[in-house]
C-alpha cells in the first residue's frame, strides 16, 4: 500500500507539518524516510513527540534544551542523529 492511500500515514504527515520551517525540515523527512522502519516502541515515541508544543520541540532540536522524558529524549536524538552524523 502506498503512503498516499494510507490514512494513518497521511494523518502523521499532517501532524508532522508544524508550520515552523525549522521543525518541518526535520520531522517530514524523518517521517518519510525513517518512520516505517522504526520498531513499534520508537514509532510510539514519535507519536508522543507530535503531542508536544512547537516551542519545546524547537528548543530540543536547536539543542538549547533536552526533554525531561527519556522517551522524548530518545526520539529527539534519533532525529538529530539523522541530520548530524558523527
mmCIF file of C-alpha atoms in Angstrom:
data_model
loop_
_atom_site.group_PDB
_atom_site.id
_atom_site.type_symbol
_atom_site.label_atom_id
_atom_site.label_comp_id
_atom_site.label_asym_id
_atom_site.label_seq_id
_atom_site.Cartn_x
_atom_site.Cartn_y
_atom_site.Cartn_z
ATOM 1 C CA UNK A 1 0.000 0.000 0.000
ATOM 2 C CA UNK A 2 1.400 3.396 -0.915
ATOM 3 C CA UNK A 3 1.675 6.151 1.642
ATOM 4 C CA UNK A 4 -0.831 8.233 -0.310
ATOM 5 C CA UNK A 5 -3.574 5.681 0.318
ATOM 6 C CA UNK A 6 -2.603 5.015 3.929
ATOM 7 C CA UNK A 7 -4.831 7.189 6.167
ATOM 8 C CA UNK A 8 -2.644 6.668 9.257
ATOM 9 C CA UNK A 9 0.494 7.800 7.414
ATOM 10 C CA UNK A 10 -1.384 10.792 5.976
ATOM 11 C CA UNK A 11 -2.557 11.757 9.453
ATOM 12 C CA UNK A 12 1.000 11.524 10.772
ATOM 13 C CA UNK A 13 2.276 13.570 7.833
ATOM 14 C CA UNK A 14 -0.165 16.379 8.581
ATOM 15 C CA UNK A 15 0.625 16.279 12.303
ATOM 16 C CA UNK A 16 4.333 16.369 11.465
ATOM 17 C CA UNK A 17 3.819 19.536 9.452
ATOM 18 C CA UNK A 18 4.189 22.114 12.160
ATOM 19 C CA UNK A 19 4.259 25.368 10.226
ATOM 20 C CA UNK A 20 7.689 26.223 11.605
ATOM 21 C CA UNK A 21 10.274 25.640 8.894
ATOM 22 C CA UNK A 22 12.956 24.529 11.362
ATOM 23 C CA UNK A 23 10.678 21.725 12.573
ATOM 24 C CA UNK A 24 9.265 20.812 9.169
ATOM 25 C CA UNK A 25 12.717 20.211 7.666
ATOM 26 C CA UNK A 26 13.474 17.737 10.465
ATOM 27 C CA UNK A 27 10.154 15.991 11.034
ATOM 28 C CA UNK A 28 8.851 15.466 7.494
ATOM 29 C CA UNK A 29 11.982 13.798 6.086
ATOM 30 C CA UNK A 30 12.239 11.663 9.231
ATOM 31 C CA UNK A 31 8.642 10.541 8.808
ATOM 32 C CA UNK A 32 9.019 9.854 5.094
ATOM 33 C CA UNK A 33 12.432 8.176 5.217
ATOM 34 C CA UNK A 34 12.785 6.526 8.630
ATOM 35 C CA UNK A 35 9.468 6.164 10.454
ATOM 36 C CA UNK A 36 8.245 2.990 8.747
ATOM 37 C CA UNK A 37 11.436 1.103 9.613
ATOM 38 C CA UNK A 38 11.319 2.031 13.312
ATOM 39 C CA UNK A 39 10.379 -0.542 15.930
ATOM 40 C CA UNK A 40 6.877 -0.082 17.331
ATOM 41 C CA UNK A 41 8.257 1.456 20.557
ATOM 42 C CA UNK A 42 10.059 4.184 18.630
ATOM 43 C CA UNK A 43 7.022 4.809 16.445
ATOM 44 C CA UNK A 44 5.070 5.391 19.651
ATOM 45 C CA UNK A 45 7.773 7.784 20.814
ATOM 46 C CA UNK A 46 7.343 9.716 17.562
ATOM 47 C CA UNK A 47 3.573 9.917 18.206
ATOM 48 C CA UNK A 48 4.343 11.207 21.694
ATOM 49 C CA UNK A 49 6.696 13.829 20.256
ATOM 50 C CA UNK A 50 3.948 15.131 17.981
ATOM 51 C CA UNK A 51 1.849 15.870 21.084
ATOM 52 C CA UNK A 52 4.462 18.358 22.312
ATOM 53 C CA UNK A 53 4.413 22.102 21.870
ATOM 54 C CA UNK A 54 6.284 23.538 18.907
ATOM 55 C CA UNK A 55 8.264 25.851 21.174
ATOM 56 C CA UNK A 56 9.521 22.894 23.214
ATOM 57 C CA UNK A 57 10.454 20.928 20.093
ATOM 58 C CA UNK A 58 12.261 23.943 18.678
ATOM 59 C CA UNK A 59 14.374 24.200 21.844
ATOM 60 C CA UNK A 60 15.176 20.482 21.731
ATOM 61 C CA UNK A 61 16.075 20.354 18.053
ATOM 62 C CA UNK A 62 18.178 23.510 18.289
ATOM 63 C CA UNK A 63 19.890 21.770 21.234
ATOM 64 C CA UNK A 64 19.146 24.595 23.637
ATOM 65 C CA UNK A 65 17.410 22.190 25.980
ATOM 66 C CA UNK A 66 16.623 18.478 26.354
ATOM 67 C CA UNK A 67 13.309 16.800 27.085
ATOM 68 C CA UNK A 68 12.948 15.553 30.648
ATOM 69 C CA UNK A 69 11.100 12.479 29.399
ATOM 70 C CA UNK A 70 13.568 9.728 28.388
ATOM 71 C CA UNK A 71 11.264 8.562 25.563
ATOM 72 C CA UNK A 72 11.180 12.034 24.067
ATOM 73 C CA UNK A 73 14.915 12.421 24.590
ATOM 74 C CA UNK A 74 15.461 9.204 22.610
ATOM 75 C CA UNK A 75 13.313 10.187 19.609
ATOM 76 C CA UNK A 76 14.755 13.717 19.510
ATOM 77 C CA UNK A 77 18.257 12.215 19.496
ATOM 78 C CA UNK A 78 17.284 9.797 16.709
ATOM 79 C CA UNK A 79 16.004 12.648 14.555
ATOM 80 C CA UNK A 80 19.046 14.814 15.242
ATOM 81 C CA UNK A 81 21.430 11.927 14.530
ATOM 82 C CA UNK A 82 19.966 11.669 11.022
ATOM 83 C CA UNK A 83 20.991 15.229 10.236
ATOM 84 C CA UNK A 84 24.131 15.454 12.375
ATOM 85 C CA UNK A 85 26.127 12.295 11.779
ATOM 86 C CA UNK A 86 29.296 11.862 13.833
#
